[in-house]
Tab-separated table of C-alpha atoms and ligand atoms in Angstrom:
chain	number	residue	atom	x	y	z
A	1	MET	CA	-201.426	-63.649	28.359
A	2	LYS	CA	-202.362	-66.718	30.416
A	3	LYS	CA	-201.910	-66.175	34.145
A	4	VAL	CA	-201.316	-69.026	36.587
A	5	ILE	CA	-201.387	-68.800	40.378
A	6	THR	CA	-200.188	-71.266	43.012
A	7	TYR	CA	-199.840	-71.150	46.795
A	8	GLY	CA	-197.797	-72.752	49.492
A	9	THR	CA	-195.625	-72.374	52.542
A	10	PHE	CA	-192.472	-73.525	50.705
A	11	ASP	CA	-190.606	-74.226	53.910
A	12	LEU	CA	-187.033	-75.568	53.542
A	13	PHE	CA	-187.384	-75.080	49.783
A	14	HIS	CA	-186.660	-78.352	47.977
A	15	GLN	CA	-186.774	-80.084	44.584
A	16	GLY	CA	-190.488	-80.956	44.991
A	17	HIS	CA	-191.319	-77.255	45.352
A	18	TYR	CA	-189.127	-76.405	42.362
A	19	ASN	CA	-190.808	-79.040	40.177
A	20	LEU	CA	-194.245	-77.827	41.233
A	21	LEU	CA	-193.396	-74.223	40.326
A	22	ALA	CA	-191.911	-75.307	36.984
A	23	ARG	CA	-195.028	-77.364	36.173
A	24	ALA	CA	-197.301	-74.500	37.175
A	25	LYS	CA	-195.312	-72.028	35.078
A	26	ALA	CA	-195.580	-74.357	32.062
A	27	LEU	CA	-199.388	-74.072	32.224
A	28	GLY	CA	-199.284	-70.415	31.101
A	29	ASP	CA	-197.126	-67.352	30.488
A	30	TYR	CA	-197.108	-65.595	33.844
A	31	LEU	CA	-196.743	-67.249	37.264
A	32	ILE	CA	-197.942	-65.729	40.513
A	33	VAL	CA	-196.797	-67.481	43.698
A	34	GLY	CA	-198.673	-66.934	46.948
A	35	VAL	CA	-196.528	-67.506	50.020
A	36	THR	CA	-198.240	-67.953	53.389
A	37	SER	CA	-197.371	-65.328	55.992
A	38	ASP	CA	-195.916	-66.597	59.269
A	39	SER	CA	-199.052	-65.610	61.177
A	40	PHE	CA	-201.391	-67.251	58.639
A	41	ASP	CA	-199.451	-70.515	58.996
A	42	LEU	CA	-199.730	-70.312	62.781
A	43	GLU	CA	-203.438	-69.640	62.467
A	44	ARG	CA	-203.993	-72.652	60.232
A	45	GLY	CA	-202.139	-74.817	62.748
A	46	LYS	CA	-198.865	-75.099	60.828
A	47	MET	CA	-196.534	-74.687	63.780
A	48	ASN	CA	-193.452	-76.319	62.468
A	49	THR	CA	-192.103	-74.043	59.739
A	50	CYS	CA	-188.363	-73.494	59.992
A	51	ASN	CA	-187.955	-70.543	57.604
A	52	ASN	CA	-189.658	-67.217	58.095
A	53	VAL	CA	-191.664	-65.631	55.302
A	54	MET	CA	-188.747	-63.515	54.015
A	55	GLU	CA	-186.479	-66.560	53.744
A	56	ARG	CA	-189.220	-68.512	51.971
A	57	ILE	CA	-189.831	-65.651	49.522
A	58	ASP	CA	-186.087	-65.375	48.804
A	59	ALA	CA	-185.946	-69.083	47.979
A	60	ILE	CA	-188.814	-68.749	45.488
A	61	ARG	CA	-187.369	-65.609	43.948
A	62	SER	CA	-184.018	-67.290	43.399
A	63	THR	CA	-185.631	-69.966	41.171
A	64	GLY	CA	-186.445	-67.241	38.641
A	65	LEU	CA	-189.764	-69.013	37.958
A	66	ALA	CA	-192.100	-66.554	39.688
A	67	ASP	CA	-193.165	-63.418	37.827
A	68	LYS	CA	-194.902	-62.100	40.916
A	69	ILE	CA	-194.859	-63.132	44.569
A	70	VAL	CA	-197.736	-62.280	46.900
A	71	ILE	CA	-198.203	-62.985	50.578
A	72	GLU	CA	-201.212	-65.078	51.578
A	73	GLU	CA	-202.552	-63.691	54.826
A	74	TYR	CA	-206.076	-64.951	55.314
A	75	LYS	CA	-208.519	-67.712	54.531
A	76	GLY	CA	-210.523	-66.747	51.451
A	77	GLN	CA	-207.715	-64.692	49.920
A	78	LYS	CA	-207.351	-67.091	46.994
A	79	ILE	CA	-210.722	-65.976	45.571
A	80	ASP	CA	-209.757	-62.326	46.023
A	81	ASP	CA	-206.357	-62.823	44.349
A	82	ILE	CA	-207.812	-64.722	41.388
A	83	GLN	CA	-210.191	-61.862	40.721
A	84	LYS	CA	-207.726	-59.093	41.487
A	85	TYR	CA	-204.972	-60.448	39.196
A	86	ASN	CA	-207.366	-61.764	36.553
A	87	VAL	CA	-205.990	-65.297	36.902
A	88	ASP	CA	-206.787	-68.040	34.348
A	89	VAL	CA	-205.438	-71.125	36.137
A	90	PHE	CA	-205.151	-72.078	39.804
A	91	ALA	CA	-202.565	-74.865	40.199
A	92	ILE	CA	-201.606	-76.846	43.278
A	93	GLY	CA	-200.057	-80.215	44.178
A	94	SER	CA	-202.121	-83.384	44.020
A	95	ASP	CA	-202.055	-83.751	47.814
A	96	TRP	CA	-204.873	-81.171	47.675
A	97	GLU	CA	-206.883	-83.143	45.040
A	98	GLY	CA	-210.536	-82.047	45.181
A	99	TYR	CA	-210.030	-79.568	48.026
A	100	PHE	CA	-209.901	-76.466	45.832
A	101	ASP	CA	-212.680	-77.446	43.383
A	102	TYR	CA	-214.714	-74.514	44.720
A	103	LEU	CA	-212.311	-72.172	42.907
A	104	SER	CA	-213.483	-73.492	39.499
A	105	GLU	CA	-216.266	-70.906	39.712
A	106	TYR	CA	-213.525	-68.284	39.184
A	107	CYS	CA	-210.871	-69.991	36.994
A	108	GLU	CA	-209.567	-73.351	35.802
A	109	VAL	CA	-208.324	-75.575	38.675
A	110	VAL	CA	-205.414	-77.942	37.982
A	111	TYR	CA	-203.938	-80.493	40.400
A	112	LEU	CA	-200.320	-81.160	39.484
A	113	PRO	CA	-198.412	-84.362	40.285
A	114	ARG	CA	-196.361	-84.186	43.475
A	115	THR	CA	-192.702	-85.147	43.512
A	116	GLU	CA	-192.368	-88.371	45.478
A	117	GLY	CA	-189.783	-88.978	48.178
A	118	ILE	CA	-189.171	-85.401	49.282
A	119	SER	CA	-191.091	-83.087	51.574
A	120	SER	CA	-190.548	-80.288	54.084
A	121	THR	CA	-191.617	-82.707	56.829
A	122	LEU	CA	-188.892	-85.201	55.869
A	123	LEU	CA	-186.291	-82.427	55.798
A	124	ARG	CA	-187.481	-81.075	59.131
A	125	ASN	CA	-187.201	-84.536	60.657
A	126	GLU	CA	-183.593	-84.744	59.491
A	127	ARG	CA	-182.791	-81.624	61.481
A	128	PRO	CA	-181.187	-82.233	64.849
A	129	LEU	CA	-183.571	-82.931	67.676
A	130	VAL	CA	-183.469	-80.799	70.807
A	131	ARG	CA	-183.700	-83.110	73.824
A	132	ILE	CA	-185.415	-81.134	76.505
A	133	GLY	CA	-185.584	-81.887	80.206
A	134	ILE	CA	-188.190	-80.543	82.612
A	135	ILE	CA	-187.402	-79.455	86.160
A	136	GLY	CA	-190.520	-79.514	88.321
A	137	THR	CA	-193.633	-81.551	87.662
A	138	GLY	CA	-196.525	-79.272	88.630
A	139	SER	CA	-199.537	-78.211	86.598
A	140	ILE	CA	-197.673	-76.058	84.059
A	141	ALA	CA	-195.194	-78.892	83.355
A	142	ASN	CA	-198.163	-81.185	82.751
A	143	ARG	CA	-199.411	-78.791	80.086
A	144	PHE	CA	-195.970	-78.399	78.544
A	145	VAL	CA	-195.564	-81.994	77.366
A	146	PRO	CA	-198.728	-82.237	75.195
A	147	GLU	CA	-198.076	-78.726	73.830
A	148	SER	CA	-194.487	-79.616	72.891
A	149	GLU	CA	-195.815	-82.433	70.713
A	150	HIS	CA	-197.071	-79.795	68.268
A	151	VAL	CA	-193.598	-78.405	67.777
A	152	ASN	CA	-191.019	-79.953	65.488
A	153	SER	CA	-187.480	-80.928	66.443
A	154	ILE	CA	-188.101	-81.187	70.167
A	155	PHE	CA	-188.413	-84.217	72.381
A	156	VAL	CA	-189.059	-84.349	76.117
A	157	GLN	CA	-186.311	-86.697	77.238
A	158	ALA	CA	-186.002	-86.371	81.013
A	159	VAL	CA	-187.615	-85.016	84.138
A	160	TYR	CA	-186.126	-83.941	87.434
A	161	ASN	CA	-187.911	-83.421	90.722
A	162	PRO	CA	-186.035	-83.689	94.037
A	163	GLU	CA	-189.056	-85.755	95.108
A	164	LYS	CA	-188.201	-88.610	92.732
A	165	SER	CA	-191.504	-90.463	93.090
A	166	GLN	CA	-193.262	-87.422	91.580
A	167	ALA	CA	-190.871	-87.401	88.614
A	168	ASP	CA	-191.473	-91.140	88.124
A	169	GLU	CA	-195.216	-90.623	88.132
A	170	PHE	CA	-194.865	-87.716	85.642
A	171	CYS	CA	-192.759	-89.890	83.308
A	172	ARG	CA	-195.356	-92.667	83.432
A	173	ARG	CA	-198.220	-90.269	82.734
A	174	HIS	CA	-196.555	-88.572	79.749
A	175	GLY	CA	-194.361	-91.359	78.386
A	176	VAL	CA	-191.142	-89.435	79.163
A	177	PRO	CA	-188.201	-91.898	79.024
A	178	TYR	CA	-185.995	-90.731	81.866
A	179	SER	CA	-186.608	-89.809	85.508
A	180	ALA	CA	-183.324	-88.421	86.838
A	181	VAL	CA	-181.960	-89.120	90.329
A	182	SER	CA	-179.815	-85.973	90.488
A	183	THR	CA	-179.421	-82.786	88.488
A	184	ALA	CA	-176.007	-83.976	87.213
A	185	ASP	CA	-177.640	-87.142	85.962
A	186	PHE	CA	-180.418	-85.046	84.429
A	187	TYR	CA	-178.116	-82.617	82.571
A	188	ALA	CA	-176.220	-85.532	81.021
A	189	GLU	CA	-179.433	-86.539	79.214
A	190	VAL	CA	-180.561	-83.226	77.715
A	191	ASP	CA	-179.587	-80.256	75.514
A	192	ALA	CA	-182.064	-77.799	76.970
A	193	VAL	CA	-184.006	-77.318	80.155
A	194	TYR	CA	-187.505	-76.072	80.908
A	195	ILE	CA	-187.634	-74.775	84.484
A	196	ALA	CA	-191.134	-75.211	85.873
A	197	SER	CA	-190.231	-75.499	89.546
A	198	PRO	CA	-191.448	-73.125	92.311
A	199	HIS	CA	-190.525	-69.435	91.801
A	200	TYR	CA	-187.870	-69.228	94.463
A	201	THR	CA	-185.847	-72.063	92.895
A	202	HIS	CA	-185.621	-70.541	89.375
A	203	TYR	CA	-182.377	-68.670	89.826
A	204	GLU	CA	-180.415	-71.637	91.246
A	205	TYR	CA	-181.668	-74.085	88.634
A	206	ALA	CA	-181.188	-71.655	85.726
A	207	ARG	CA	-177.645	-70.912	86.858
A	208	GLU	CA	-176.783	-74.568	87.285
A	209	ALA	CA	-178.247	-75.447	83.868
A	210	LEU	CA	-176.362	-72.660	82.072
A	211	LEU	CA	-173.114	-73.656	83.796
A	212	ALA	CA	-173.761	-77.202	82.573
A	213	GLY	CA	-173.991	-75.781	79.016
A	214	LYS	CA	-177.761	-76.177	78.608
A	215	HIS	CA	-180.196	-73.790	76.941
A	216	VAL	CA	-182.813	-72.522	79.382
A	217	LEU	CA	-186.507	-71.780	79.109
A	218	CYS	CA	-187.556	-70.494	82.528
A	219	GLU	CA	-191.120	-70.161	83.765
A	220	THR	CA	-192.390	-66.866	85.143
A	221	PRO	CA	-191.639	-65.039	87.347
A	222	PHE	CA	-188.076	-65.337	86.051
A	223	VAL	CA	-186.035	-64.192	89.089
A	224	PHE	CA	-186.537	-61.635	91.856
A	225	LYS	CA	-183.325	-59.636	91.638
A	226	GLU	CA	-181.945	-57.609	88.758
A	227	ALA	CA	-178.379	-58.750	89.497
A	228	GLU	CA	-179.503	-62.386	89.284
A	229	ALA	CA	-181.119	-61.767	85.894
A	230	GLU	CA	-177.961	-59.989	84.705
A	231	GLU	CA	-175.760	-62.841	85.841
A	232	LEU	CA	-177.916	-65.443	84.065
A	233	TYR	CA	-177.852	-63.463	80.810
A	234	ARG	CA	-174.095	-63.090	81.098
A	235	LEU	CA	-173.648	-66.838	81.622
A	236	ALA	CA	-175.855	-67.554	78.590
A	237	GLU	CA	-174.110	-65.000	76.368
A	238	GLU	CA	-170.620	-66.222	77.304
A	239	ARG	CA	-171.616	-69.765	76.358
A	240	GLY	CA	-173.690	-68.967	73.264
A	241	LEU	CA	-176.762	-70.452	74.926
A	242	THR	CA	-180.400	-69.458	74.609
A	243	LEU	CA	-181.989	-68.036	77.738
A	244	MET	CA	-185.684	-67.341	77.384
A	245	VAL	CA	-188.463	-66.550	79.841
A	246	ALA	CA	-191.706	-68.442	79.299
A	247	LEU	CA	-194.010	-65.445	79.419
A	248	LYS	CA	-196.658	-66.965	77.216
A	249	THR	CA	-198.701	-63.803	76.619
A	250	ALA	CA	-195.770	-62.374	74.674
A	251	TYR	CA	-196.000	-65.274	72.225
A	252	CYS	CA	-199.764	-65.162	71.632
A	253	PRO	CA	-200.491	-64.006	68.073
A	254	ALA	CA	-203.236	-61.567	69.153
A	255	PHE	CA	-200.978	-59.847	71.664
A	256	GLY	CA	-198.251	-59.448	69.024
A	257	HIS	CA	-200.720	-57.890	66.578
A	258	LEU	CA	-202.081	-55.586	69.272
A	259	LEU	CA	-198.579	-54.269	69.975
A	260	SER	CA	-197.818	-53.740	66.273
A	261	LEU	CA	-201.075	-51.840	65.751
A	262	LEU	CA	-200.552	-49.638	68.810
A	263	LYS	CA	-196.913	-48.977	67.915
A	264	SER	CA	-197.969	-47.891	64.446
A	265	GLY	CA	-200.209	-45.187	65.865
A	266	ALA	CA	-203.679	-46.801	65.757
A	267	ILE	CA	-204.778	-44.788	68.811
A	268	GLY	CA	-202.348	-41.892	68.475
A	269	GLU	CA	-199.837	-41.221	71.213
A	270	ILE	CA	-200.110	-43.719	74.090
A	271	VAL	CA	-200.764	-41.956	77.381
A	272	GLU	CA	-201.962	-44.655	79.750
A	273	VAL	CA	-201.810	-48.438	80.133
A	274	ASN	CA	-203.857	-50.311	82.704
A	275	ALA	CA	-203.776	-54.091	83.115
A	276	SER	CA	-205.279	-56.434	85.694
A	277	THR	CA	-204.605	-60.077	86.393
A	278	THR	CA	-206.320	-61.669	89.369
A	279	THR	CA	-206.718	-65.347	90.221
A	280	LEU	CA	-208.559	-66.198	93.423
A	281	MET	CA	-206.711	-68.935	95.340
A	282	SER	CA	-207.587	-70.917	98.420
A	283	GLU	CA	-205.801	-69.608	101.510
A	284	ASP	CA	-203.795	-72.786	102.045
A	285	SER	CA	-202.265	-72.644	98.545
A	286	ASP	CA	-198.449	-72.475	98.278
A	287	LYS	CA	-199.024	-69.427	96.101
A	288	LEU	CA	-200.153	-67.563	99.217
A	289	ASP	CA	-197.384	-68.898	101.435
A	290	SER	CA	-194.634	-66.402	102.262
A	291	ARG	CA	-192.091	-69.229	102.743
A	292	TYR	CA	-192.429	-70.041	99.019
A	293	TYR	CA	-192.321	-66.432	97.744
A	294	GLY	CA	-196.081	-66.477	97.430
A	295	GLY	CA	-198.274	-63.437	96.868
A	296	SER	CA	-199.979	-61.555	94.078
A	297	MET	CA	-196.926	-59.591	92.922
A	298	ASN	CA	-194.732	-62.659	92.641
A	299	GLU	CA	-197.437	-64.702	90.971
A	300	ASN	CA	-198.965	-62.268	88.503
A	301	ALA	CA	-196.975	-59.035	88.123
A	302	CYS	CA	-194.878	-60.299	85.195
A	303	PHE	CA	-198.029	-60.530	83.061
A	304	THR	CA	-199.253	-57.032	83.821
A	305	LEU	CA	-195.751	-55.576	83.472
A	306	LEU	CA	-195.457	-56.888	79.933
A	307	PRO	CA	-197.823	-54.456	78.121
A	308	ILE	CA	-196.630	-51.565	80.297
A	309	LEU	CA	-192.949	-52.062	79.472
A	310	LYS	CA	-193.715	-52.856	75.831
A	311	LEU	CA	-195.852	-49.784	75.272
A	312	LEU	CA	-194.380	-47.127	77.554
A	313	GLY	CA	-190.827	-48.442	77.710
A	314	THR	CA	-188.471	-49.496	80.471
A	315	ASP	CA	-187.462	-45.997	81.624
A	316	TYR	CA	-190.173	-45.181	84.127
A	317	ARG	CA	-189.460	-42.499	86.703
A	318	ARG	CA	-191.182	-43.940	89.741
A	319	ILE	CA	-193.434	-46.763	90.879
A	320	ASN	CA	-195.702	-46.717	93.921
A	321	PHE	CA	-197.234	-49.924	95.198
A	322	TYR	CA	-200.380	-50.234	97.342
A	323	SER	CA	-200.845	-53.658	98.928
A	324	LYS	CA	-203.468	-55.414	100.976
A	325	MET	CA	-201.689	-58.016	103.107
A	326	LYS	CA	-202.777	-61.229	104.775
A	327	ASN	CA	-200.491	-63.752	106.533
A	328	ASN	CA	-197.431	-61.834	105.356
A	329	VAL	CA	-198.212	-61.917	101.643
A	330	ASP	CA	-199.988	-59.437	99.365
A	331	VAL	CA	-203.425	-60.729	98.461
A	332	PHE	CA	-203.833	-57.643	96.272
A	333	THR	CA	-201.450	-55.006	94.916
A	334	LYS	CA	-202.057	-51.961	92.808
A	335	ALA	CA	-198.997	-50.362	91.209
A	336	LEU	CA	-198.811	-46.850	89.726
A	337	PHE	CA	-196.066	-45.966	87.243
A	338	GLN	CA	-194.978	-42.463	86.398
A	339	TYR	CA	-193.288	-41.930	83.020
A	340	ASP	CA	-192.112	-38.693	81.394
A	341	HIS	CA	-194.966	-38.790	78.893
A	342	GLY	CA	-197.469	-41.198	80.363
A	343	VAL	CA	-198.757	-43.198	83.292
A	344	ALA	CA	-199.515	-46.849	83.861
A	345	SER	CA	-201.072	-48.971	86.521
A	346	PHE	CA	-201.763	-52.584	87.238
A	347	GLN	CA	-203.802	-54.623	89.680
A	348	VAL	CA	-202.775	-58.143	90.690
A	349	GLY	CA	-204.591	-60.292	93.197
A	350	LEU	CA	-204.791	-63.800	94.572
A	351	GLY	CA	-207.246	-62.835	97.306
A	352	VAL	CA	-209.155	-60.032	95.562
A	353	LYS	CA	-210.993	-60.370	92.270
A	354	THR	CA	-211.412	-57.712	89.615
A	355	GLU	CA	-212.126	-57.463	85.889
A	356	GLY	CA	-209.044	-58.889	84.170
A	357	ASN	CA	-208.855	-56.598	81.197
A	358	LEU	CA	-206.254	-54.416	79.510
A	359	VAL	CA	-206.997	-50.855	78.418
A	360	VAL	CA	-204.508	-48.715	76.514
A	361	SER	CA	-205.514	-45.061	76.157
A	362	GLY	CA	-204.216	-42.771	73.454
A	363	THR	CA	-204.748	-39.294	72.055
A	364	LYS	CA	-206.973	-40.631	69.237
A	365	GLY	CA	-208.734	-43.600	70.817
A	366	TYR	CA	-208.188	-46.611	73.053
A	367	ALA	CA	-207.564	-50.338	72.826
A	368	TYR	CA	-209.736	-52.646	74.885
A	369	VAL	CA	-208.729	-56.257	75.504
A	370	PRO	CA	-211.365	-58.177	77.489
A	371	ALA	CA	-210.595	-60.637	80.278
A	372	PRO	CA	-208.577	-62.757	80.293
A	373	TRP	CA	-206.407	-60.373	78.273
A	374	TRP	CA	-203.187	-62.327	79.010
A	375	LYS	CA	-204.369	-65.219	76.847
A	376	THR	CA	-206.517	-63.305	74.459
A	377	ASP	CA	-207.482	-64.044	70.891
A	378	TYR	CA	-209.537	-60.872	70.575
A	379	PHE	CA	-209.325	-57.097	71.057
A	380	GLU	CA	-211.023	-53.893	69.949
A	381	MET	CA	-209.885	-50.451	68.871
A	382	ARG	CA	-212.414	-47.856	69.979
A	383	TYR	CA	-212.803	-44.220	68.921
A	384	GLU	CA	-214.890	-41.150	69.660
A	385	ASP	CA	-216.673	-41.801	66.364
A	386	GLN	CA	-217.992	-45.298	67.052
A	387	ASN	CA	-218.297	-46.022	63.323
A	388	ARG	CA	-214.524	-46.292	63.255
A	389	ASN	CA	-214.410	-48.963	66.010
A	390	LYS	CA	-212.756	-52.178	64.881
A	391	LYS	CA	-212.705	-55.713	66.283
A	392	TYR	CA	-209.675	-57.936	65.749
A	393	PHE	CA	-209.675	-61.685	66.167
A	394	TYR	CA	-206.568	-63.884	66.026
A	395	PRO	CA	-207.294	-67.464	66.996
A	396	PHE	CA	-204.550	-69.541	68.533
A	397	ASP	CA	-204.272	-73.238	69.122
A	398	GLY	CA	-204.273	-75.075	72.412
A	399	GLU	CA	-202.921	-73.397	75.507
A	400	GLY	CA	-200.707	-70.976	73.602
A	401	LEU	CA	-197.609	-72.599	75.114
A	402	ARG	CA	-196.618	-74.124	71.794
A	403	TYR	CA	-195.771	-70.680	70.383
A	404	GLU	CA	-193.136	-70.009	73.012
A	405	ILE	CA	-191.799	-73.564	72.704
A	406	LYS	CA	-191.457	-73.033	68.960
A	407	GLU	CA	-189.506	-69.786	69.484
A	408	PHE	CA	-187.256	-71.524	71.987
A	409	VAL	CA	-186.445	-74.388	69.621
A	410	SER	CA	-185.934	-72.047	66.642
A	411	SER	CA	-183.486	-69.942	68.599
A	412	ILE	CA	-181.505	-73.050	69.563
A	413	LEU	CA	-181.406	-74.529	66.060
A	414	SER	CA	-180.862	-71.404	63.951
A	415	LYS	CA	-177.628	-69.705	64.907
A	416	ASP	CA	-178.637	-66.330	63.508
A	417	TYR	CA	-182.203	-66.504	64.812
A	418	PHE	CA	-183.098	-63.376	66.657
A	419	TYR	CA	-185.853	-63.759	69.195
A	420	SER	CA	-187.068	-60.536	70.605
A	421	LYS	CA	-190.571	-61.126	71.908
A	422	VAL	CA	-189.372	-60.133	75.380
A	423	SER	CA	-186.010	-58.403	75.326
A	424	LYS	CA	-183.196	-58.864	77.794
A	425	ARG	CA	-183.759	-55.302	78.981
A	426	GLU	CA	-187.472	-55.996	79.608
A	427	ASN	CA	-186.655	-59.131	81.589
A	428	LEU	CA	-184.064	-57.258	83.639
A	429	VAL	CA	-186.548	-54.514	84.418
A	430	MET	CA	-189.211	-57.045	85.417
A	431	ALA	CA	-186.750	-58.500	87.927
A	432	LYS	CA	-185.901	-54.969	89.084
A	433	VAL	CA	-189.572	-54.156	89.741
A	434	GLN	CA	-189.981	-57.361	91.772
A	435	GLU	CA	-186.835	-56.493	93.696
A	436	GLN	CA	-188.030	-52.973	94.426
A	437	TYR	CA	-191.280	-54.403	95.757
A	438	MET	CA	-189.541	-56.994	97.919
A	439	ASN	CA	-187.287	-54.272	99.337
A	440	LEU	CA	-190.469	-52.373	100.218
A	441	GLU	CA	-189.418	-49.282	98.238
A	442	ASN	CA	-192.478	-47.051	97.779
A	443	VAL	CA	-194.741	-49.814	99.091
A	444	TYR	CA	-197.806	-48.686	101.076
A	445	TRP	CA	-200.162	-50.957	103.019
A	446	ILE	CA	-203.880	-50.482	102.559
B	1	LIG	N1	-195.246	-80.147	46.674
B	1	LIG	C1	-194.917	-81.034	45.649
B	1	LIG	N2	-194.081	-82.089	45.914
B	1	LIG	C2	-193.574	-82.276	47.133
B	1	LIG	C3	-193.883	-81.379	48.184
B	1	LIG	C4	-194.738	-80.304	47.916
B	1	LIG	O1	-195.376	-80.908	44.512
B	1	LIG	N3	-192.777	-83.329	47.364
B	1	LIG	C5	-196.175	-79.015	46.374
B	1	LIG	C6	-197.447	-79.025	47.227
B	1	LIG	O2	-198.382	-79.960	46.694
B	1	LIG	C7	-197.918	-77.589	47.086
B	1	LIG	C8	-196.593	-76.825	47.033
B	1	LIG	O3	-195.581	-77.790	46.715
B	1	LIG	O4	-198.603	-77.383	45.877
B	1	LIG	C9	-196.289	-76.130	48.356
B	1	LIG	O5	-196.367	-77.103	49.401
B	1	LIG	P1	-196.346	-76.665	50.928
B	1	LIG	O6	-195.209	-75.771	51.139
B	1	LIG	O7	-196.477	-77.894	51.742
B	1	LIG	O8	-197.638	-75.741	51.083
B	1	LIG	P2	-199.099	-76.193	51.477
B	1	LIG	O9	-199.250	-76.406	52.939
B	1	LIG	O10	-199.486	-77.319	50.577
B	1	LIG	O11	-199.955	-74.868	51.135
B	1	LIG	O12	-202.535	-71.655	51.045
B	1	LIG	C10	-201.519	-72.612	51.105
B	1	LIG	C11	-201.864	-73.689	50.211
B	1	LIG	O13	-203.162	-74.086	50.525
B	1	LIG	C12	-200.962	-74.912	50.209
């Protein structure tokens, strides 16, 4: 029996893919199709896929051409597969001409003619475009525009800043077409809004945008009151709009893999989580100004709360906060969480520096994520028997923002898309923790 193998993403499955599979099948008696996993595509910089791996596999299966479907998860897997399945022919489209010649050491390599005039890229470009508007033109907004260029089906159309000259300057710098004079004018131009304005303005802008029928991606910290978060979710749900918080750590591939490993018992039962995020700031920064909701909790707590809520859940019994204050804001806060079956703590600081790592302790070992853990591409699992220690590396591209932008766009364009990187409940609890702190419940000065 002559075995043939081919690989691809097969996004938005089309006639070109079908022809390629039919041609590959005709080269032998048994066709194996390797389909890239979602994380492998992200790793190799393919950010724009519209279908997830299960949808792509279903499309291939329904052609009836594949005798076996495998998932391609890592660079170098092709050699392993060819040997493992005793493959005779590796086939791929002619757009890869020459690239896979190195496989001829293991089997015959055939480049098949591509079907002209059709491609996933063309189909993706036919999909509706989400026109996004940005509120606020600070440093994070400046990073957003270049990152959004890596994501399909999104276009930065307009900018709003009450200080119009700053919006004008932003538009010039990034080639954004429209600098709005008012929010009403701004909403008329866009389908979705990215809120990158100062913390204390998030709630008002998010509410206004949702009432205007716009999808919302809101920077962190989301809002400072649980009732405000609840109201925003209700407005979004009633209108069928996407409301997402731009907590970029949640969208980093390494963080996602860390959670999956820990949830599947890699270190046994989780007993403690400790996370630190500190960023020294100059004293005259707005981030340390009480009039603008400055302070370490408001600036950084959402990051450190993320692994705690993800790993120990949202039903903690009690939180105590210990804060060092200066000019009416916390330059450092340590929080201690008591759960029924575990404990957690975090340190945040704008005026105190510490090691910014994440350690998760379990009954069989611990996970160590070095600083800066909130934008990590690397972590380790460590055990009593050091021979069992393992290092995990998941590279990501650019600033990491493109992953959350991609999720945002996918959830707008695919009606049944379910985004769950940070749940509604987790976002509500984050707001509740901020509220508890602002109300000085269980807050102690040091
Ligand atoms: N293809 C084709 N005609 C088209 C479009 C695509 O013959 N009009 C072929 C490609 O040449 C490839 C296969 O269909 O052989 C899958 O294409 P993609 O989904 O674009 O996958 P690709 O990024 O080429 O992945 O490990 C993955 C592989 O290296 C290739």
